[in-house]
PDB file of C-alpha atoms in Angstrom:
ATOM      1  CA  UNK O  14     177.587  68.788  65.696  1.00 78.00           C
ATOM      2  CA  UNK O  15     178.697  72.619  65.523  1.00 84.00           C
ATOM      3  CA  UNK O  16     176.041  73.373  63.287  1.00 85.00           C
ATOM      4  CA  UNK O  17     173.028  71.284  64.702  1.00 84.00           C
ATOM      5  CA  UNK O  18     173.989  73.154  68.389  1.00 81.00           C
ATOM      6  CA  UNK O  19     174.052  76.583  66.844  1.00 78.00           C
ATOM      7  CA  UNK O  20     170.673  76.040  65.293  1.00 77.00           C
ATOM      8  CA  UNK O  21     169.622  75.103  68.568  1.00 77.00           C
ATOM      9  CA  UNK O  22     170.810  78.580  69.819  1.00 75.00           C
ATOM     10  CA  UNK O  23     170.363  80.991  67.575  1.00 73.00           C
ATOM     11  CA  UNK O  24     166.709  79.662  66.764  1.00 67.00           C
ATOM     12  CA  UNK O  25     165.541  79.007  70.297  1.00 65.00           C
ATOM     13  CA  UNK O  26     162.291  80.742  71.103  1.00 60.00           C
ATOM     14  CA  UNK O  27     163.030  84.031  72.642  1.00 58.00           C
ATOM     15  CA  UNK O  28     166.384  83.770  71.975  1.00 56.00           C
ATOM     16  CA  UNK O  29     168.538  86.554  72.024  1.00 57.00           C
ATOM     17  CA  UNK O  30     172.077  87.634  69.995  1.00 70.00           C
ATOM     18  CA  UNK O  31     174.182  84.352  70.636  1.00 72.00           C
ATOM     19  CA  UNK O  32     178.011  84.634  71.002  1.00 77.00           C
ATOM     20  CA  UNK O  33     180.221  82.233  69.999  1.00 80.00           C
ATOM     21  CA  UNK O  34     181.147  82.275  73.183  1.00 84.00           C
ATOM     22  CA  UNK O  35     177.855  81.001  74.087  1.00 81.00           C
ATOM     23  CA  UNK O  36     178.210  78.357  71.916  1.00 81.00           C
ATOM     24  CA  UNK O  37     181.602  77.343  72.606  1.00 84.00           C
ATOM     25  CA  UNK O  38     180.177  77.071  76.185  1.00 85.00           C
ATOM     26  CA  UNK O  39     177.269  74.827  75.078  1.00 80.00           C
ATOM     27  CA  UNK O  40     179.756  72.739  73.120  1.00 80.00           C
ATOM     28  CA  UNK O  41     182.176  72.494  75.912  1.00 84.00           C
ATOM     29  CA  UNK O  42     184.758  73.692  73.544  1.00 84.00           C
ATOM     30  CA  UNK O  43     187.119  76.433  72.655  1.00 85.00           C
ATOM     31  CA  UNK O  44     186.329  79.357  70.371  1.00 85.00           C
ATOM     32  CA  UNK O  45     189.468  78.377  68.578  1.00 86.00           C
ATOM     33  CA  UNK O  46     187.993  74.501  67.541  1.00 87.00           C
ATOM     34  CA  UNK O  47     184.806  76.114  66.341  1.00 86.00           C
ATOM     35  CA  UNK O  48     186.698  78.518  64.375  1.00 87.00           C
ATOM     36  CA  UNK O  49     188.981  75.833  62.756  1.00 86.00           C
ATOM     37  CA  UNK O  50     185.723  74.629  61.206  1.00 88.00           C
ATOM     38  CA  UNK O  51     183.991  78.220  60.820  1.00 86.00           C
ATOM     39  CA  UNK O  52     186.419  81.381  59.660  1.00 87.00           C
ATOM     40  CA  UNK O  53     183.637  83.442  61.386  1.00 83.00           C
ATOM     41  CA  UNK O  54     179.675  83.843  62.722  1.00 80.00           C
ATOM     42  CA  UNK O  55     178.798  84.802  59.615  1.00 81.00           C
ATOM     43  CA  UNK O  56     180.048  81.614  57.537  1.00 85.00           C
ATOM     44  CA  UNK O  57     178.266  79.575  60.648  1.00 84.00           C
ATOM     45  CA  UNK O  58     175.443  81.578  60.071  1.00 82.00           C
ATOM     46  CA  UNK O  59     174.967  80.413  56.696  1.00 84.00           C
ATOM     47  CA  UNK O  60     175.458  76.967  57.801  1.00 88.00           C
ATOM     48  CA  UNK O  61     172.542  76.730  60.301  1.00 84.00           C
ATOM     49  CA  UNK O  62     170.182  78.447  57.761  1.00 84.00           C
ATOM     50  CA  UNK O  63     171.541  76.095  54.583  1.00 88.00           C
ATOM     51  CA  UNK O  64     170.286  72.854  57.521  1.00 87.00           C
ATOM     52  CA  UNK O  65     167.517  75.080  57.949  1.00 86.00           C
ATOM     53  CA  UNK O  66     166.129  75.230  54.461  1.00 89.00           C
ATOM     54  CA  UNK O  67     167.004  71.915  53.467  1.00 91.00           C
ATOM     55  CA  UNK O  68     164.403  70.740  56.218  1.00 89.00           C
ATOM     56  CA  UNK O  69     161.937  72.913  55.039  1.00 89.00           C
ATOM     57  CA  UNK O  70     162.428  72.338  51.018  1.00 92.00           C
ATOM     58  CA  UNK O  71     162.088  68.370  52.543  1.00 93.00           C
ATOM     59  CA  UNK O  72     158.788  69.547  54.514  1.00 92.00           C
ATOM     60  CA  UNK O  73     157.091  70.808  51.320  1.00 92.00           C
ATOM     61  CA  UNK O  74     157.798  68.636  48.988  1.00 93.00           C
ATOM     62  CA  UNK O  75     156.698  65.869  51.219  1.00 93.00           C
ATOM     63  CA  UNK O  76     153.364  67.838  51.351  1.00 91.00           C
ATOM     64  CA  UNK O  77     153.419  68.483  47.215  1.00 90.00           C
ATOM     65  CA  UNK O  78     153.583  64.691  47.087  1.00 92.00           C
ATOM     66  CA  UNK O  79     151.372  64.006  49.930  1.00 92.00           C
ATOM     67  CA  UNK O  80     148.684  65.985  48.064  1.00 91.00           C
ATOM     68  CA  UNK O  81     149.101  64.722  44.655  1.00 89.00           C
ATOM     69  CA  UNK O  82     145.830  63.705  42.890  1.00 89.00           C
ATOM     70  CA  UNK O  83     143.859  65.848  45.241  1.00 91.00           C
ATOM     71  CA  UNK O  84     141.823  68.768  44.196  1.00 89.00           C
ATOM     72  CA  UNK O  85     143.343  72.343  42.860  1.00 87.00           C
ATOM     73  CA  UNK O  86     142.912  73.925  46.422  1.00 84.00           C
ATOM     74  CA  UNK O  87     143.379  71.092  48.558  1.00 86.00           C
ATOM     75  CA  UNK O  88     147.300  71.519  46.804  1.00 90.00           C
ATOM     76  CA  UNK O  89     147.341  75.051  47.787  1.00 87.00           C
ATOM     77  CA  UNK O  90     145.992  74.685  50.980  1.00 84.00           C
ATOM     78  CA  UNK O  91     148.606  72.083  51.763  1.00 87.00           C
ATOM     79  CA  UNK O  92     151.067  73.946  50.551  1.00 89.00           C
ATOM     80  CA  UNK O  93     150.368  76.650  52.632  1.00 84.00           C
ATOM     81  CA  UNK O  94     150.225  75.381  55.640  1.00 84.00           C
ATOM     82  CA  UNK O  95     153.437  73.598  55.468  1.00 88.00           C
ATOM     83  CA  UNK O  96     155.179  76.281  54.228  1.00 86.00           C
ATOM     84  CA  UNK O  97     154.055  78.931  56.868  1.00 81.00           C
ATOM     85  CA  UNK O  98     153.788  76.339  59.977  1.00 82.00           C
ATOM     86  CA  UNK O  99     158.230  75.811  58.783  1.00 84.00           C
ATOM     87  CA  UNK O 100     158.912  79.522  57.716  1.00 81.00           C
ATOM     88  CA  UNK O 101     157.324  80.454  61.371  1.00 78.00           C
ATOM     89  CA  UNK O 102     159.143  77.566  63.049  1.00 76.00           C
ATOM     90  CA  UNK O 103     162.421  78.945  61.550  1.00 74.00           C
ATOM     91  CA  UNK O 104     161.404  82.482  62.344  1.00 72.00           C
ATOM     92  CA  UNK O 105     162.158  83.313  58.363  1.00 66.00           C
ATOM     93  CA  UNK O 106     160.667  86.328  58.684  1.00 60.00           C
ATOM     94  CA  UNK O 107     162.036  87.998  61.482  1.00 60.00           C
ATOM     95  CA  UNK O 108     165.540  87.109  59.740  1.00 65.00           C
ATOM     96  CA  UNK O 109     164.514  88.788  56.735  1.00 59.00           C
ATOM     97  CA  UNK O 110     163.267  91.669  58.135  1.00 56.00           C
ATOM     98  CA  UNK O 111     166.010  92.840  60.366  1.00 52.00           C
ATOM     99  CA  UNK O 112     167.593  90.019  62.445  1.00 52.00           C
ATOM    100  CA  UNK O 113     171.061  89.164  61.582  1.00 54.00           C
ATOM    101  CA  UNK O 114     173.691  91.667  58.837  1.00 60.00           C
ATOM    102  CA  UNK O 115     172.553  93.206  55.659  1.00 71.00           C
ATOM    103  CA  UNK O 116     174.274  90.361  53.662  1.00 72.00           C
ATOM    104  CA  UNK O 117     172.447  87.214  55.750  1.00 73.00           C
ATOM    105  CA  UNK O 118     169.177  89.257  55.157  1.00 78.00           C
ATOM    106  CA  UNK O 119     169.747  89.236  51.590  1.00 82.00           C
ATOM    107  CA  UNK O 120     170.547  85.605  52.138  1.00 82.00           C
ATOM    108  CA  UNK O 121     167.474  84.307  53.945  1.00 82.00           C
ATOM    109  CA  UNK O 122     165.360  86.561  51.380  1.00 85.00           C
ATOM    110  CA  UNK O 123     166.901  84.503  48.353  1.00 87.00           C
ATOM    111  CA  UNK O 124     166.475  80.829  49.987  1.00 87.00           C
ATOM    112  CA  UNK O 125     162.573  81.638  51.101  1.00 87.00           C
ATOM    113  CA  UNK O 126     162.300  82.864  47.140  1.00 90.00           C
ATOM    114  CA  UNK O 127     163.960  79.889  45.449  1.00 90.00           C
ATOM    115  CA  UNK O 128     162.436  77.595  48.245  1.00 91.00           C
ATOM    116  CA  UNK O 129     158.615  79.056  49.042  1.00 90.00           C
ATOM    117  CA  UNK O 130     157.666  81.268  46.561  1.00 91.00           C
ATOM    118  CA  UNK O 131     158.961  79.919  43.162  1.00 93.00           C
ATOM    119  CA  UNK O 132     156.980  76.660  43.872  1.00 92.00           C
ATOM    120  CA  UNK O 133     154.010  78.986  45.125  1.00 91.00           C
ATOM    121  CA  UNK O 134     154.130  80.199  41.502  1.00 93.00           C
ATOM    122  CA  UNK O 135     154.098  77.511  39.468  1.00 93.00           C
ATOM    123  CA  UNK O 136     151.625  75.683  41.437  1.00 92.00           C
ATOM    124  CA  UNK O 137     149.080  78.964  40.624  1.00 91.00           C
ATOM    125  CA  UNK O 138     150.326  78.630  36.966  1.00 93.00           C
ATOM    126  CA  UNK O 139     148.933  75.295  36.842  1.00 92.00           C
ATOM    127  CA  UNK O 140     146.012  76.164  38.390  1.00 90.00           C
ATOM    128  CA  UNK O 141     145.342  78.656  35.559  1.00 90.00           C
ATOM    129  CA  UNK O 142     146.671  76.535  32.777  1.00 91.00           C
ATOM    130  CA  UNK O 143     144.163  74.365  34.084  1.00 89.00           C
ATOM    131  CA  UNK O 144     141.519  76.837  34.341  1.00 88.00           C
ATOM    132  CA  UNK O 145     140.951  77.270  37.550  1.00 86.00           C
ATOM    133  CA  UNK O 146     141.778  80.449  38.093  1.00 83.00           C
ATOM    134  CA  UNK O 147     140.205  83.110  36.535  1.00 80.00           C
ATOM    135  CA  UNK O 148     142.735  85.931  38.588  1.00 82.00           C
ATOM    136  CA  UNK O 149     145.942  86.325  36.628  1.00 88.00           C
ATOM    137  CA  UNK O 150     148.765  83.559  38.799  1.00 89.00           C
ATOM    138  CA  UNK O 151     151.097  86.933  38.953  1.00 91.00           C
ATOM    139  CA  UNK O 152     148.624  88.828  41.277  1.00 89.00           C
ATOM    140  CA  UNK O 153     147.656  85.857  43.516  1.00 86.00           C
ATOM    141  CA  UNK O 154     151.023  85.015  44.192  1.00 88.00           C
ATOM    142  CA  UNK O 155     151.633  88.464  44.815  1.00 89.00           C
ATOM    143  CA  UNK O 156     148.681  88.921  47.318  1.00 86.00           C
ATOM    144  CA  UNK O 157     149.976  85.350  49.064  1.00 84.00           C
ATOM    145  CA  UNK O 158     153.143  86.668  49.509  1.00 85.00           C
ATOM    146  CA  UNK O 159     152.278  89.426  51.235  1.00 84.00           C
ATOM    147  CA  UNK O 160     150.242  88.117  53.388  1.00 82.00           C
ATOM    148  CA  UNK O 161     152.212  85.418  54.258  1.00 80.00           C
ATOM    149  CA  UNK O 162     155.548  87.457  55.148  1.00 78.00           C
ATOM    150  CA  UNK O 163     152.602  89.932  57.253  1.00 79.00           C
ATOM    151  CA  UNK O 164     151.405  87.333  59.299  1.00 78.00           C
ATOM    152  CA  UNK O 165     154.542  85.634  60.123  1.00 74.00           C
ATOM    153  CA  UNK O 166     155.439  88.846  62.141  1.00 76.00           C
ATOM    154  CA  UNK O 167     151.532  90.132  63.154  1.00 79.00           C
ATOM    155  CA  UNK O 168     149.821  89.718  66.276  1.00 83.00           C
ATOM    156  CA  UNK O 169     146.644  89.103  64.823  1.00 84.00           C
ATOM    157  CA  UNK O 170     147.199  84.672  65.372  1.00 79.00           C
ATOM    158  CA  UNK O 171     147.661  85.887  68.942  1.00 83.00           C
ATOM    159  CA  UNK O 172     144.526  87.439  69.325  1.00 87.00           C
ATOM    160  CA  UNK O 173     142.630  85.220  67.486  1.00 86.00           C
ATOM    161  CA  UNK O 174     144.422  82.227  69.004  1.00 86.00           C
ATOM    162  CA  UNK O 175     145.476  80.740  65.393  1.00 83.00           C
ATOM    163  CA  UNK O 176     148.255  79.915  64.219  1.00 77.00           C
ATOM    164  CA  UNK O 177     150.123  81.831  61.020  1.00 73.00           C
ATOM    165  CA  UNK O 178     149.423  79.298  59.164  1.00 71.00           C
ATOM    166  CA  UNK O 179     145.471  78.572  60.114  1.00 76.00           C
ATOM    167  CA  UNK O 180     145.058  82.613  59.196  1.00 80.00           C
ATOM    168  CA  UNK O 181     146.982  81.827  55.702  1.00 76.00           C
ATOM    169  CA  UNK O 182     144.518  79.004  54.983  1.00 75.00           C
ATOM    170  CA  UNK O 183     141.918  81.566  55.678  1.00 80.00           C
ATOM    171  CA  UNK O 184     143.905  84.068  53.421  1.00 77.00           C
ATOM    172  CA  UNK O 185     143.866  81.668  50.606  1.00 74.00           C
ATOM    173  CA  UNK O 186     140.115  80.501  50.869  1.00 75.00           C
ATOM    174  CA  UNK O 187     139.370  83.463  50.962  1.00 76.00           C
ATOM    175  CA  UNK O 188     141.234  84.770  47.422  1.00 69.00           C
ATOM    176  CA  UNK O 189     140.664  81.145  45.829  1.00 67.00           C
ATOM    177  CA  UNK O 190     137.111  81.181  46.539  1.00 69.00           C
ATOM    178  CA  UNK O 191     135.545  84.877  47.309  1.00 63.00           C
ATOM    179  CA  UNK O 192     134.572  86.384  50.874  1.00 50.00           C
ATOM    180  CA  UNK O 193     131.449  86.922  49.581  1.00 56.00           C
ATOM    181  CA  UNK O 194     128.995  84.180  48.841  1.00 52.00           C
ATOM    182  CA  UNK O 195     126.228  85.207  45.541  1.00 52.00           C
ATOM    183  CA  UNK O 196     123.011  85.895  47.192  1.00 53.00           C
ATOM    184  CA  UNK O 197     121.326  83.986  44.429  1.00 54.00           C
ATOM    185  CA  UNK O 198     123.097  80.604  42.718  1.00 53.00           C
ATOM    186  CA  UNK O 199     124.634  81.586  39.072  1.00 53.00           C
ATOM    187  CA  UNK O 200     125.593  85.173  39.862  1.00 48.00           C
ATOM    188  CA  UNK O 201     129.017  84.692  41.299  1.00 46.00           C
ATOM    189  CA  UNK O 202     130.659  84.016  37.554  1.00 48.00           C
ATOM    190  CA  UNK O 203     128.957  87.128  36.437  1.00 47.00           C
ATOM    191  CA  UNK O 204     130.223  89.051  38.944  1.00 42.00           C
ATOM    192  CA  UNK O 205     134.240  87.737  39.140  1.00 40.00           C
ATOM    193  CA  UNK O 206     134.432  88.663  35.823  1.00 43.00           C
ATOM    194  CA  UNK O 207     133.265  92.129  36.308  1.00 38.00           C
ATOM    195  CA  UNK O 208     135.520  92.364  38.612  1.00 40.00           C
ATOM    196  CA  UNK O 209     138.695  90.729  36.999  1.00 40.00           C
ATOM    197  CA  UNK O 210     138.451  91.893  33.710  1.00 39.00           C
ATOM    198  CA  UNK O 211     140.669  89.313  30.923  1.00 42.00           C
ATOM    199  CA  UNK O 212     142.994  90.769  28.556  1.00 43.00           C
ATOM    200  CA  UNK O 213     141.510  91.548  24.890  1.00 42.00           C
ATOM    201  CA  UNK O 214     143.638  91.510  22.180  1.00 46.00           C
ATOM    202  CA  UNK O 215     143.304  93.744  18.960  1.00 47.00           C
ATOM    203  CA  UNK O 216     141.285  90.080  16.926  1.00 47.00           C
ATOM    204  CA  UNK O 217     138.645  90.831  19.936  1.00 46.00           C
ATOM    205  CA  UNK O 218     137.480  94.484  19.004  1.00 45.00           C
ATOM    206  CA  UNK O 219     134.316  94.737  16.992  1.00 43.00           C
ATOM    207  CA  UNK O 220     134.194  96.994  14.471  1.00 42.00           C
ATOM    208  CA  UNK O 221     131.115  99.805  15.072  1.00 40.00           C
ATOM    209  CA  UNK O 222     129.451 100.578  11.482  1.00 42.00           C
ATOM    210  CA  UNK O 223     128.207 104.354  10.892  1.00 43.00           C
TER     211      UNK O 223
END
């Protein structure tokens, strides 16, 4: 009960720093009753955000299993959208980037890592053990990262009225598959490798005679 009405609070839209005063008032209960449960805000903190997570590990691996069977981007795309439509919902990235201590910081940073991204990552490893991905997993997942956390906290879905998550999709499409479309059918390989050189290992070198 303590928890589920401090999530309420503290991740209202708009919402502003919340007392426990505030939420002993939208308890209808002492400071001292909340604090027999909670030693501090902090502790609480870490409550709400543990409920927090938990929904959104449940949210994505609903849509990992929803997806199963389905095509190597379809996964991703699902994927994606889930887990930027809950990171926005739980305004992850405004925690991480300033809201709250140093020390919950750190903590929100480590859940969206062992929650988000380490599934992110193996699901690009697949997709190259598989190969379907020519771009080493490391750099995509680097790329999606980035632009995940950037437009979590940008404008730019404003402006274009879409959603984080809608402008991720694009993100991924757009990495997955190329922004560019070959002017003539056949020359898009050609050129993706130019462009992503593969690793060569000492067996691959020719020898040059005099």
């Amino acid at each position: 009960m303590i928890v589920e009405a401090a999530g309420r609070l503290f991740f209202a839209p708009g919402s502003v720093r919340v007392s426990m005063d505030d939420l002993a008032r939208e308890l209808g209960m002492s400071k001292k009753t909340i604090y027999r449960h909670f030693p501090d805000k902090r502790s609480l903190l870490a409550a709400v955000l543990d409920r927090q997570f938990a929904a959104v590990e449940r949210t994505l691996v609903a849509a990992a299993q929803d997806a199963q069977g389905q095509p190597f981007g379809v996964r991703v795309q699902r994927f994606l959208l889930a887990a930027g439509s809950e990171l926005g919902r739980i305004g992850a990235a405004q925690l991480a980037a300033g809201r709250g201590d140093a020390m919950l910081r750190r903590y929100v940073e480590q859940r969206v890592d062992a929650v988000v991204y380490r599934r992110l990552d193996e699901l690009f490893r697949d997709g190259h053990r598989q190969g379907l991905l020519p771009a080493p997993p490391e750099l995509l997942s680097e790329i999606t990262r980035g632009a995940l956390e950037r437009l979590l906290t940008s404008q730019l879905p404003r402006e274009l009225d879409r959603t984080a998550a809608d402008l991720l999709r694009a993100t991924v499409d757009t990495v997955l598959y190329g922004a560019i479309r070959p002017a003539h059918p056949g020359t898009g390989d050609e050129q993706l490798e130019a462009v992503i050189p593969t690793a060569r290992g000492d067996d691959d070198e020719q020898e040059v005679g005099p």
